Coordinates of C-alpha atoms in Angstrom, one line a residue:
M23 CA 27.1 21.8 -6.4
D24 CA 28.3 21.7 -2.9
R25 CA 27.1 18.2 -1.8
R26 CA 27.3 19.0 2.0
A27 CA 25.3 22.0 1.8
F28 CA 22.7 20.3 -0.5
V29 CA 22.3 17.6 2.0
H30 CA 21.8 19.7 5.1
E31 CA 19.2 22.0 3.1
Q32 CA 17.3 19.0 1.9
V33 CA 17.1 17.5 5.4
R34 CA 15.8 20.9 6.6
L35 CA 13.1 21.0 3.9
L36 CA 12.1 17.3 4.6
D37 CA 11.6 18.2 8.3
L38 CA 9.3 21.2 7.3
E39 CA 7.4 18.7 5.0
R40 CA 7.0 16.1 7.7
D41 CA 5.9 18.6 10.2
A42 CA 3.3 19.9 7.7
E43 CA 2.0 16.5 6.8
I44 CA 1.6 15.3 10.4
E45 CA 0.0 18.7 11.4
A46 CA -2.6 18.5 8.6
A47 CA -3.6 15.0 9.7
E48 CA -3.7 15.9 13.3
R49 CA -5.7 19.2 12.6
L50 CA -8.3 17.3 10.7
L51 CA -8.8 14.9 13.7
R52 CA -8.7 17.7 16.2
L53 CA -11.1 20.1 14.6
R54 CA -13.7 17.7 13.1
S55 CA -16.5 15.9 14.8
D56 CA -16.7 12.2 14.6
A57 CA -19.6 12.3 12.2
E58 CA -17.5 14.7 9.9
L59 CA -14.6 12.4 9.9
V60 CA -16.8 9.4 9.1
A61 CA -18.3 11.4 6.3
R62 CA -15.0 12.4 4.9
G63 CA -14.1 8.7 5.1
V64 CA -10.9 9.0 7.2
T65 CA -12.4 7.4 10.4
L66 CA -14.3 4.1 11.2
L67 CA -15.9 3.9 14.5
R68 CA -17.3 1.2 16.9
L69 CA -15.4 -1.7 15.3
E70 CA -15.1 -4.9 17.1
V71 CA -12.4 -7.6 16.8
A72 CA -13.9 -10.4 14.9
D73 CA -10.6 -12.3 14.6
L74 CA -6.8 -12.2 14.9
E75 CA -4.7 -14.0 12.4
P76 CA -1.0 -14.3 11.4
G77 CA 0.1 -12.4 8.4
F78 CA 3.5 -12.4 6.4
G79 CA 6.5 -11.9 8.7
G80 CA 4.5 -13.0 11.6
R81 CA 2.6 -9.7 11.8
L82 CA -0.7 -9.8 13.7
H83 CA -3.8 -9.1 11.5
A84 CA -6.9 -7.7 13.2
I85 CA -10.1 -8.5 11.5
L86 CA -12.6 -5.7 12.4
R87 CA -16.2 -5.4 11.9
P88 CA -19.0 -2.9 12.8
S89 CA -20.6 -3.7 16.1
R90 CA -24.3 -4.4 16.4
G91 CA -24.5 -5.8 13.0
L92 CA -24.3 -2.4 11.5
G93 CA -22.9 -2.2 7.7
L94 CA -19.5 -0.7 7.0
P95 CA -20.0 2.9 5.8
S96 CA -18.4 4.3 2.7
H97 CA -14.8 5.3 3.4
R98 CA -11.5 6.2 1.8
F99 CA -9.2 3.7 3.4
G100 CA -7.2 1.6 0.9
P101 CA -4.5 -0.9 1.0
G102 CA -1.3 0.6 2.6
D103 CA -2.8 3.5 4.4
V104 CA -1.4 3.9 7.8
V105 CA -3.9 4.0 10.5
A106 CA -4.2 4.6 14.2
V107 CA -6.1 2.1 16.4
R108 CA -7.8 3.7 19.4
A109 CA -10.4 2.9 22.0
N110 CA -11.9 6.4 21.9
R111 CA -11.4 9.7 20.0
D112 CA -9.1 11.4 22.5
D113 CA -7.1 8.3 23.6
A114 CA -3.5 7.8 22.6
P115 CA -3.3 5.0 20.0
L116 CA -3.3 1.6 21.3
C117 CA -1.0 0.8 18.3
T118 CA -0.5 1.8 14.6
G119 CA -1.0 -0.4 11.6
V120 CA -1.3 -0.7 7.9
F121 CA -4.8 -1.1 6.3
V122 CA -4.8 -4.4 4.3
R123 CA -8.3 -4.7 2.7
A124 CA -11.9 -4.1 3.1
R125 CA -14.2 -7.0 2.3
G126 CA -17.8 -7.1 2.8
D127 CA -18.6 -5.6 6.3
Q128 CA -15.0 -6.4 7.5
V129 CA -11.7 -4.7 7.5
T130 CA -8.2 -6.0 8.0
V131 CA -5.5 -4.1 9.7
A132 CA -1.7 -5.4 10.0
L133 CA -1.0 -4.3 13.5
D134 CA 2.6 -2.9 14.3
D135 CA 2.6 -4.1 17.9
E136 CA 2.2 -7.9 18.1
D137 CA 1.6 -7.9 21.8
V138 CA -1.2 -5.2 21.8
D139 CA -4.4 -6.0 23.8
L140 CA -7.4 -4.7 21.9
P141 CA -10.5 -3.8 23.8
G142 CA -14.1 -4.7 22.9
L143 CA -14.5 -1.8 20.6
V144 CA -12.0 0.4 18.7
R145 CA -12.0 3.0 15.9
I146 CA -9.4 3.6 13.2
D147 CA -8.2 6.8 11.9
Q148 CA -6.0 7.7 8.9
I149 CA -2.8 9.2 10.0
A150 CA 0.5 10.5 8.8
T151 CA 3.7 9.2 10.2
D152 CA 7.4 10.0 10.0
V153 CA 8.6 6.7 9.0
T154 CA 9.2 7.5 5.4
F155 CA 11.0 10.9 6.4
R156 CA 13.3 9.0 8.5
R157 CA 14.2 6.9 5.6
L158 CA 14.7 9.8 3.3
G159 CA 16.9 11.7 5.8
A160 CA 19.1 8.6 6.3
A161 CA 19.6 8.2 2.5
L162 CA 20.6 11.9 2.3
R163 CA 23.1 11.7 5.1
D164 CA 24.6 8.7 3.7
L165 CA 25.8 10.8 0.8
L166 CA 28.2 12.6 3.2
R167 CA 30.2 9.3 3.8
D168 CA 33.7 9.4 2.5
R169 CA 33.8 7.5 -0.7
K170 CA 36.6 6.5 -3.1
G171 CA 37.0 5.2 -6.6
E172 CA 33.9 4.4 -8.6
D173 CA 31.6 5.3 -5.7
N174 CA 32.9 8.8 -5.6
R175 CA 33.0 9.3 -9.5
Y176 CA 29.3 8.2 -9.5
L177 CA 28.2 10.8 -7.0
D178 CA 30.5 13.5 -8.7
V179 CA 28.5 12.9 -11.9
L180 CA 25.1 13.2 -10.3
F181 CA 26.2 16.5 -8.5
G182 CA 27.6 18.0 -11.7
E183 CA 31.1 17.8 -10.6
R184 CA 32.3 15.4 -13.4
E185 CA 31.1 14.7 -16.9
P186 CA 29.3 11.4 -17.3
G187 CA 31.1 8.5 -19.0
F188 CA 29.9 6.2 -21.8
T189 CA 30.9 2.8 -23.1
A190 CA 31.6 1.9 -26.6
R191 CA 28.4 -0.4 -26.7
P192 CA 26.5 -0.3 -30.1
T193 CA 24.4 2.7 -31.1
A194 CA 20.7 2.0 -31.8
D195 CA 21.4 0.6 -35.4
G196 CA 23.8 -1.9 -33.9
V197 CA 21.5 -3.4 -31.2
T198 CA 19.6 -6.5 -31.8
W199 CA 16.0 -5.5 -30.5
L200 CA 13.8 -8.0 -28.5
D201 CA 10.8 -5.9 -29.3
T202 CA 10.7 -5.2 -33.0
T203 CA 7.7 -2.6 -32.6
L204 CA 10.0 0.0 -31.0
D205 CA 10.0 3.4 -32.7
A206 CA 13.2 5.2 -33.5
S207 CA 13.2 7.5 -30.5
Q208 CA 12.6 4.5 -28.1
R209 CA 15.6 2.7 -29.8
E210 CA 17.8 5.7 -29.5
A211 CA 17.0 6.3 -25.8
I212 CA 17.5 2.6 -24.9
A213 CA 20.9 2.5 -26.7
L214 CA 21.9 5.6 -24.9
A215 CA 21.0 4.1 -21.5
L216 CA 22.9 0.9 -22.3
R217 CA 26.0 2.9 -23.2
A218 CA 25.8 5.2 -20.0
E219 CA 28.4 4.3 -17.3
H220 CA 26.8 6.5 -14.7
V221 CA 23.5 8.1 -15.6
A222 CA 20.9 8.4 -18.4
L223 CA 17.6 10.1 -18.6
I224 CA 14.7 9.0 -20.7
H225 CA 12.2 11.9 -21.1
G226 CA 8.9 10.4 -21.8
P227 CA 6.1 12.9 -22.6
P228 CA 2.4 11.6 -22.2
G229 CA 1.6 8.5 -24.2
T230 CA 5.0 8.0 -25.8
G231 CA 5.6 4.4 -24.6
K232 CA 8.0 5.0 -21.8
T233 CA 7.1 1.8 -20.1
T234 CA 7.6 -0.2 -23.2
A235 CA 11.1 1.4 -23.5
T236 CA 11.8 0.6 -19.8
V237 CA 10.9 -3.1 -20.2
E238 CA 13.1 -3.3 -23.2
L239 CA 16.0 -1.7 -21.5
I240 CA 15.7 -3.9 -18.5
R241 CA 15.5 -7.1 -20.7
H242 CA 18.7 -6.1 -22.4
V243 CA 20.5 -5.4 -19.1
V244 CA 19.4 -8.8 -17.8
A245 CA 20.5 -10.5 -21.0
N246 CA 23.9 -8.9 -20.4
G247 CA 24.1 -10.8 -17.1
E248 CA 23.3 -7.9 -14.9
R249 CA 20.6 -7.8 -12.1
V250 CA 18.2 -4.7 -12.0
L251 CA 16.5 -2.8 -9.1
A252 CA 13.5 -1.1 -10.6
C253 CA 11.7 1.5 -8.5
A254 CA 8.9 4.2 -8.8
P255 CA 7.6 6.5 -6.1
S256 CA 4.1 5.0 -6.1
N257 CA 2.9 1.5 -5.7
V258 CA 0.6 1.8 -8.8
A259 CA 3.6 2.6 -11.0
V260 CA 5.7 -0.1 -9.4
D261 CA 2.9 -2.8 -10.1
N262 CA 2.4 -1.5 -13.7
L263 CA 6.1 -2.2 -14.3
A264 CA 6.1 -5.5 -12.6
E265 CA 3.1 -6.7 -14.7
R266 CA 4.9 -5.8 -17.9
L267 CA 8.2 -7.4 -16.8
V268 CA 6.4 -10.7 -15.9
R269 CA 4.8 -10.7 -19.3
A270 CA 8.3 -10.3 -20.8
G271 CA 9.3 -13.6 -19.1
L272 CA 11.6 -12.1 -16.4
R273 CA 12.1 -13.5 -13.0
V274 CA 10.7 -10.9 -10.9
V275 CA 10.3 -10.3 -7.0
R276 CA 8.1 -7.4 -5.9
L277 CA 8.9 -6.0 -2.5
G278 CA 6.5 -4.2 -0.3
H279 CA 3.8 -4.7 2.3
P280 CA 1.3 -7.1 0.7
A281 CA -1.5 -4.6 1.5
R282 CA 0.1 -2.3 -0.9
V283 CA 0.4 -4.8 -3.8
Q284 CA -2.4 -4.9 -6.4
A285 CA -4.0 -8.4 -7.0
R286 CA -2.8 -8.5 -10.5
V287 CA 0.9 -8.8 -9.6
R288 CA 0.4 -10.5 -6.2
D289 CA 1.8 -13.7 -7.6
V290 CA 5.2 -12.2 -7.8
S291 CA 5.0 -10.3 -4.4
L292 CA 7.6 -11.6 -1.9
A293 CA 4.9 -12.6 0.5
E294 CA 3.2 -14.8 -2.0
L295 CA 6.4 -16.3 -3.5
V296 CA 7.3 -17.2 0.1
A297 CA 3.9 -18.8 0.7
Q298 CA 4.3 -20.9 -2.5
A299 CA 7.8 -21.9 -1.8
P300 CA 8.8 -25.6 -1.5
E301 CA 8.8 -25.2 2.3
K302 CA 5.2 -23.9 2.3
K303 CA 4.0 -27.0 4.3
L304 CA 6.4 -26.0 7.1
L305 CA 5.3 -22.4 7.0
R306 CA 1.5 -23.4 7.1
D307 CA 2.2 -25.5 10.1
V308 CA 4.0 -22.8 12.0
R309 CA 1.3 -20.3 11.1
R310 CA -1.4 -22.8 12.4
E311 CA 0.4 -22.9 15.7
I312 CA 0.6 -19.1 15.9
D313 CA -3.1 -19.0 15.1
Q314 CA -3.9 -21.5 17.9
G315 CA -1.6 -19.6 20.3
L316 CA -3.6 -16.3 19.5
R317 CA -6.8 -18.1 20.4
L318 CA -5.3 -19.1 23.8
V319 CA -4.3 -15.5 24.3
Q320 CA -8.0 -14.4 23.6
R321 CA -9.4 -17.1 25.8
A322 CA -6.9 -16.8 28.7
K323 CA -8.8 -16.4 32.0
N324 CA -5.9 -14.6 33.9
R325 CA -2.9 -12.4 33.4
A326 CA -0.4 -15.2 34.0
D327 CA -2.1 -17.5 31.3
R328 CA -2.2 -14.7 28.9
A329 CA 1.5 -14.0 29.5
A330 CA 2.5 -17.5 28.9
A331 CA 0.4 -17.8 25.8
R332 CA 1.7 -14.5 24.4
E333 CA 5.3 -15.9 25.0
Q334 CA 4.6 -19.0 23.1
V335 CA 3.3 -17.0 20.2
R336 CA 6.4 -14.8 20.3
G337 CA 8.7 -17.7 19.9
L338 CA 6.6 -19.1 17.2
R339 CA 6.8 -15.7 15.4
R340 CA 10.6 -15.6 15.7
E341 CA 10.7 -19.2 14.1
L342 CA 8.4 -18.0 11.3
R343 CA 10.5 -15.0 10.5
Q344 CA 13.7 -16.9 10.5
L345 CA 12.2 -19.4 8.1
E346 CA 10.6 -16.7 5.9
G347 CA 14.1 -14.9 6.0
A348 CA 15.8 -17.9 4.6
I349 CA 13.3 -18.4 1.9
T350 CA 13.3 -14.7 1.1
R351 CA 17.1 -14.5 0.6
G352 CA 17.0 -17.3 -2.0
L353 CA 14.1 -15.7 -3.8
I354 CA 15.8 -12.3 -4.0
D355 CA 19.2 -13.8 -5.1
A356 CA 17.5 -15.8 -7.9
A357 CA 15.6 -12.7 -9.3
D358 CA 16.5 -10.9 -12.5
V359 CA 14.7 -8.0 -11.3
V360 CA 13.6 -6.7 -7.8
L361 CA 11.0 -4.2 -7.7
A362 CA 10.1 -1.7 -5.0
T363 CA 8.9 1.8 -4.3
T364 CA 11.7 4.2 -4.0
S365 CA 11.2 4.4 -0.1
G366 CA 10.6 0.6 -0.1
A367 CA 14.1 0.3 -1.5
A368 CA 15.2 0.9 2.1
D369 CA 14.3 -2.7 2.9
P370 CA 16.9 -4.4 5.0
L371 CA 16.8 -7.3 2.6
L372 CA 18.5 -5.2 -0.1
V373 CA 21.3 -3.8 2.2
D374 CA 23.9 -6.4 1.0
T375 CA 22.4 -7.1 -2.6
A376 CA 24.4 -5.9 -5.6
F377 CA 22.6 -4.7 -8.6
G378 CA 24.2 -3.7 -12.1
L379 CA 21.6 -1.0 -12.7
V380 CA 18.9 1.0 -10.8
V381 CA 15.9 2.1 -12.9
V382 CA 13.7 4.8 -11.4
D383 CA 10.4 5.1 -13.3
E384 CA 8.1 8.2 -12.9
A385 CA 11.3 9.8 -11.6
A386 CA 10.0 13.3 -12.2
Q387 CA 7.2 12.6 -9.6
A388 CA 9.7 11.5 -6.9
L389 CA 11.4 13.5 -4.3
E390 CA 15.2 13.7 -4.9
A391 CA 15.6 12.3 -1.4
A392 CA 13.5 9.2 -2.2
C393 CA 15.6 8.5 -5.3
W394 CA 18.7 8.4 -3.3
I395 CA 17.5 5.3 -1.5
P396 CA 17.7 3.0 -4.5
L397 CA 20.5 4.9 -6.1
Q398 CA 22.9 3.7 -3.5
R399 CA 22.3 0.1 -4.5
A400 CA 24.2 0.4 -7.6
R401 CA 26.7 2.6 -9.4
R402 CA 24.6 3.2 -12.6
V403 CA 21.2 4.7 -12.9
V404 CA 18.6 5.4 -15.4
L405 CA 15.8 7.9 -14.6
I406 CA 12.6 7.9 -16.6
G407 CA 9.9 10.5 -16.4
D408 CA 8.6 13.8 -17.6
H409 CA 9.4 16.9 -15.6
R410 CA 6.7 18.7 -17.7
Q411 CA 4.0 16.9 -15.7
L412 CA 3.1 17.3 -12.1
P413 CA 6.0 17.3 -9.6
P414 CA 5.7 15.5 -6.1
T415 CA 2.8 16.6 -4.1
I416 CA 4.2 18.7 -1.1
Q417 CA 2.1 20.1 1.6
S418 CA 4.6 22.7 3.0
A419 CA 4.5 25.7 0.7
E420 CA 7.8 26.9 2.3
A421 CA 9.6 23.6 1.5
A422 CA 8.2 23.5 -2.1
S423 CA 9.4 27.0 -2.9
A424 CA 12.8 26.5 -1.3
G425 CA 13.6 23.5 -3.6
L426 CA 12.0 20.4 -2.1
A427 CA 9.7 20.3 -5.3
T428 CA 12.8 20.1 -7.5
T429 CA 13.2 16.5 -8.4
L430 CA 16.4 14.8 -9.3
F431 CA 15.2 14.2 -12.7
E432 CA 14.6 17.9 -13.1
R433 CA 17.9 19.0 -11.7
L434 CA 19.8 16.7 -13.9
A435 CA 17.9 17.8 -16.9
A436 CA 18.8 21.4 -16.3
M437 CA 22.6 20.6 -16.2
P438 CA 24.7 22.2 -19.0
S439 CA 25.8 18.7 -20.0
A440 CA 22.3 17.1 -19.9
A441 CA 22.0 16.8 -23.7
A442 CA 24.7 14.1 -23.5
F443 CA 22.8 11.8 -21.2
T444 CA 19.2 12.7 -22.1
C445 CA 16.9 11.4 -24.8
M446 CA 13.2 12.4 -25.4
L447 CA 10.6 9.9 -26.8
T448 CA 8.9 11.6 -29.7
T449 CA 6.1 9.3 -30.9
Q450 CA 3.0 9.3 -28.8
Y451 CA 0.4 6.4 -29.0
R452 CA -2.4 7.8 -27.0
M453 CA -4.1 11.0 -28.4
H454 CA -5.7 12.2 -31.6
E455 CA -3.3 14.7 -33.1
R456 CA -5.6 17.7 -32.1
I457 CA -5.8 16.7 -28.6
M458 CA -2.0 16.5 -28.5
A459 CA -1.3 19.7 -30.4
W460 CA -1.3 22.4 -27.6
S461 CA 0.8 20.5 -25.2
A462 CA 3.2 19.3 -27.8
A463 CA 3.9 22.9 -28.8
R464 CA 3.9 24.4 -25.4
F465 CA 6.0 21.7 -23.5
Y466 CA 7.8 19.6 -26.0
D467 CA 9.1 22.1 -28.5
G468 CA 6.8 20.7 -31.2
R469 CA 8.8 17.4 -31.4
L470 CA 5.9 15.1 -30.7
T471 CA 4.2 13.3 -33.5
A472 CA 1.0 11.1 -33.2
A473 CA 1.5 7.6 -34.4
A474 CA -0.5 6.7 -37.4
A475 CA -3.0 4.4 -35.5
V476 CA -4.1 7.2 -33.2
A477 CA -3.6 10.3 -35.1
H478 CA -7.3 10.5 -36.4
H479 CA -9.1 8.0 -34.2
L480 CA -12.5 9.2 -32.7
L481 CA -15.1 7.9 -30.5
T482 CA -17.2 7.0 -33.5
D483 CA -14.6 4.4 -34.3
L484 CA -15.6 2.4 -31.2
P485 CA -18.3 -0.3 -31.5
D486 CA -21.7 0.7 -31.0
V487 CA -21.0 4.4 -30.7
A488 CA -23.3 6.7 -32.6
T489 CA -22.2 9.8 -34.6
T490 CA -23.2 12.9 -32.9
E491 CA -21.9 16.5 -32.4
W492 CA -19.8 15.2 -29.5
T493 CA -18.5 11.8 -30.7
S494 CA -17.6 13.1 -34.1
E495 CA -15.2 15.7 -32.6
A496 CA -11.8 15.1 -31.1
L497 CA -11.4 18.4 -29.4
C498 CA -14.2 20.7 -28.1
F499 CA -14.3 24.0 -26.1
V500 CA -17.4 25.1 -24.2
D501 CA -16.8 28.7 -23.4
T502 CA -18.8 30.1 -20.4
A503 CA -17.7 33.7 -20.8
G504 CA -20.5 36.0 -20.3
C505 CA -22.9 33.3 -19.1
G506 CA -22.9 34.2 -15.4
H507 CA -21.4 30.9 -14.3
D508 CA -19.3 32.4 -11.6
E509 CA -17.1 30.4 -9.3
T510 CA -18.0 30.1 -5.6
I511 CA -16.1 28.8 -2.6
G512 CA -17.3 25.2 -2.5
D513 CA -16.3 24.0 1.0
D514 CA -14.9 25.3 4.4
E515 CA -11.3 24.7 3.3
G516 CA -11.4 27.3 0.5
S517 CA -11.7 24.9 -2.5
K518 CA -13.6 26.4 -5.5
S519 CA -16.7 25.0 -7.4
N520 CA -18.7 26.2 -10.1
V521 CA -22.4 25.2 -10.3
G522 CA -22.9 26.4 -13.8
E523 CA -20.1 24.5 -15.2
A524 CA -21.1 21.4 -13.4
G525 CA -24.5 21.5 -15.2
L526 CA -22.7 21.8 -18.5
V527 CA -20.5 18.9 -17.6
V528 CA -23.5 16.8 -16.8
Q529 CA -25.1 17.6 -20.2
I530 CA -21.9 16.6 -22.0
V531 CA -21.4 13.3 -20.0
T532 CA -25.1 12.5 -20.6
A533 CA -24.8 13.2 -24.4
L534 CA -21.7 10.9 -24.6
L535 CA -23.4 8.0 -22.7
D536 CA -26.5 8.4 -24.8
A537 CA -24.4 8.0 -27.9
G538 CA -23.1 4.7 -26.6
V539 CA -19.8 5.6 -25.1
P540 CA -19.2 3.2 -22.2
A541 CA -19.2 5.1 -18.8
A542 CA -16.0 3.2 -17.8
T543 CA -14.2 4.9 -20.7
I544 CA -15.1 8.4 -19.6
A545 CA -13.4 10.6 -17.0
V546 CA -14.4 13.9 -15.6
V547 CA -11.4 15.9 -14.4
T548 CA -11.1 19.2 -12.5
P549 CA -8.4 20.8 -10.4
Y550 CA -10.6 21.5 -7.4
N551 CA -11.8 19.1 -4.8
A552 CA -15.1 21.1 -4.2
Q553 CA -15.8 20.7 -7.9
V554 CA -15.2 17.0 -7.7
Q555 CA -17.7 16.7 -4.7
L556 CA -20.3 18.7 -6.7
L557 CA -19.9 16.6 -9.7
R558 CA -20.2 13.3 -7.8
E559 CA -23.4 14.6 -6.3
R560 CA -24.7 15.1 -9.9
L561 CA -23.1 12.1 -11.7
G562 CA -22.5 9.7 -8.8
G563 CA -25.2 7.4 -10.0
V564 CA -23.4 6.6 -13.3
D565 CA -21.7 3.3 -12.5
G566 CA -18.2 3.1 -13.9
L567 CA -17.9 6.9 -14.5
E568 CA -14.5 8.3 -13.1
I569 CA -14.8 11.8 -11.5
G570 CA -11.5 13.1 -9.8
T571 CA -8.8 15.7 -9.6
V572 CA -6.1 16.1 -12.2
D573 CA -3.5 14.5 -9.9
G574 CA -5.5 11.4 -9.6
L575 CA -5.5 10.8 -13.3
Q576 CA -1.7 11.4 -13.9
G577 CA -0.2 8.4 -15.6
R578 CA -3.6 7.2 -16.9
E579 CA -5.8 7.5 -19.8
K580 CA -9.5 7.4 -20.9
E581 CA -11.2 7.4 -24.3
A582 CA -13.1 10.6 -23.5
V583 CA -12.2 13.2 -21.0
V584 CA -14.3 16.2 -19.9
V585 CA -12.2 18.9 -18.0
S586 CA -13.9 21.4 -15.8
L587 CA -11.6 24.4 -15.3
V588 CA -14.0 26.1 -12.7
R589 CA -12.4 29.5 -12.5
S590 CA -14.7 32.4 -13.6
N591 CA -14.3 35.8 -12.0
E592 CA -14.0 39.4 -12.9
A593 CA -10.6 39.7 -11.3
G594 CA -9.1 37.1 -13.8
E595 CA -7.8 35.0 -10.9
V596 CA -6.8 31.5 -12.2
G597 CA -5.4 29.8 -9.2
F598 CA -4.4 26.2 -9.8
L599 CA -4.7 26.7 -13.5
A600 CA -1.4 28.8 -13.5
E601 CA 0.4 25.5 -12.7
L602 CA 0.8 24.8 -16.4
R603 CA 2.1 21.3 -15.5
R604 CA -1.1 20.5 -13.9
L605 CA -2.9 21.7 -17.0
N606 CA -0.6 19.7 -19.2
V607 CA -1.6 16.4 -17.4
A608 CA -5.4 17.4 -17.4
L609 CA -5.3 17.9 -21.4
T610 CA -3.4 14.8 -22.2
R611 CA -5.3 12.0 -20.6
A612 CA -7.9 11.7 -23.4
R613 CA -7.4 9.3 -26.4
R614 CA -10.4 10.0 -28.8
H615 CA -12.2 13.0 -27.3
L616 CA -11.5 15.9 -25.0
T617 CA -14.0 18.6 -24.1
I618 CA -12.8 21.6 -21.9
V619 CA -15.3 23.6 -20.2
G620 CA -14.0 27.2 -18.9
D621 CA -14.4 31.0 -19.2
S622 CA -12.2 32.4 -21.8
A623 CA -12.5 35.8 -20.4
T624 CA -11.0 34.8 -17.1
L625 CA -8.4 32.6 -18.7
A626 CA -7.3 35.4 -20.9
H627 CA -5.9 37.3 -17.9
H628 CA -3.0 35.0 -17.7
P629 CA -0.6 35.0 -20.7
D630 CA -0.1 31.3 -21.1
L631 CA -3.7 30.5 -20.6
R632 CA -4.5 33.2 -23.3
Q633 CA -2.4 31.1 -25.7
L634 CA -4.5 28.1 -24.8
V635 CA -7.7 29.9 -25.4
D636 CA -6.4 31.2 -28.8
H637 CA -5.5 27.6 -29.8
L638 CA -8.8 26.3 -28.7
Q639 CA -10.7 29.0 -30.8
Q640 CA -8.6 28.1 -33.7
H641 CA -8.5 24.5 -33.7
A642 CA -11.3 23.1 -31.4
C643 CA -15.1 22.7 -32.0
Y644 CA -16.0 25.9 -30.3
R645 CA -19.3 26.3 -28.6
S646 CA -20.6 29.0 -26.3
A647 CA -22.3 27.8 -23.2
F648 CA -25.4 29.8 -24.3
E649 CA -25.9 27.1 -27.1
L650 CA -26.3 24.5 -24.5
G651 CA -28.8 26.3 -22.5

């Protein structure tokens, strides 16, 4: 592969994607009324500044609450979301920031501008920025630097210009395993990764214990005296891995904005480790002085007093950053494993930090450009993922079709030499064997087997769950063909919904709940946002029940899953359903029970979906929607 041509094309496609993301966010703000934006949960209006306080790195945290004692409306803001803070709708942002948390009737935003003067009332809007795209572009352009020796050999391998090398380390039979519960395919994959001098792929289909394998691999690398940089494209995936590594007894530092780190691993986040360092009293004293300085800024009676107070705060922030920087360097140097998102690995703290191995989890869901950020921190990489599940979400159709959707994992897996550095995990620990069967045959060459502990488990095996026509079956298909349950355009953005299917889903979920299946163990999944909204209207009162899109459930599981396919039309148009990787995700989230609701007549127009219908008619508990009324 021509490295230079590849880099220039990827940068061009990233520019398209950046423009598409920013335009989509701006179009929403431009075309919708304030009431619609609030209803969609992407805007909060008429917020007053309740307080200002120092955050990690001296960043200014604004505590905002609704004015006039009004309650905080429901919203979609979550930790890590980028927001614009404005005085009014059409004003340029006073500053941008990162949403930290919502607690009671208050929200906290970490402001990017420490000197901003906030007016009496502000609004916050979710926005898209080009910060991540600048990092991605820089990582790609760095590939064009002149390199020699091992640096150049490493890149040659990853661009298919040189065969990968392997050491003479032991095969799986010669390794002393720290986790004695590993299956044969996990051991083989880890042994391959330990021998790889440049690159290894661990292909982990749904439920095959890839995180278990990843933790074992990292433990062996650390035991060999090497340090590891472990990354994933999402904060959730990074936190999941961090939690498991802490449990394994490794010294872990989780990089990233504190707002993006989940509470369960906050103790190993860099911000928390700094806060608990032996120098914490000195840190606390400086922060207290900053807090007092901020009060002086707010109470200043004239411009000169405000400027003097602000200059004092600015000096204290410099002192705080220097102190935190010295503590931070010590923490990172002492860590066995440093964790960050793929884009977060661009943190300046890692620029001069050497690692023996980079591990990228969920690599098949990461843009290739994003992987190149951590890949440049070592000269050996292990990519872990499943390119048979959903690729990265890309807004620009042009960029996706031109190659931006092809991940590094997928590109390497397609190389002629891929068999030499790839190993697939083949025992799955999630699904009843009937739930697994179609995906195993269609996507994994029939190589998956269900572990004995899960191969036959049912909802009826759970405590206090009654035996019914639903709980005693692992796989059900409710066929709406001929029932008149036609799809409709469910919202003004063209998303589809199906009222008839929604009614069937309500019946099925109600039957599961009545049988004693806990709501928190059930998920309702559909490819269409309009159907999600419709189902939430019908089932929103069920506390703990999860209703969402397929994308939102990737990487997760539930005891029972009900899938609403939505599409039902005489033309046989299947839309999103033709993306078989999305379907693979939808059908592999359930552990003990999966019900699929769909129109077999519509599905049969697509050859792959016809195979699914044939499989369900042969192997599922088949019910016509007529039976359910």
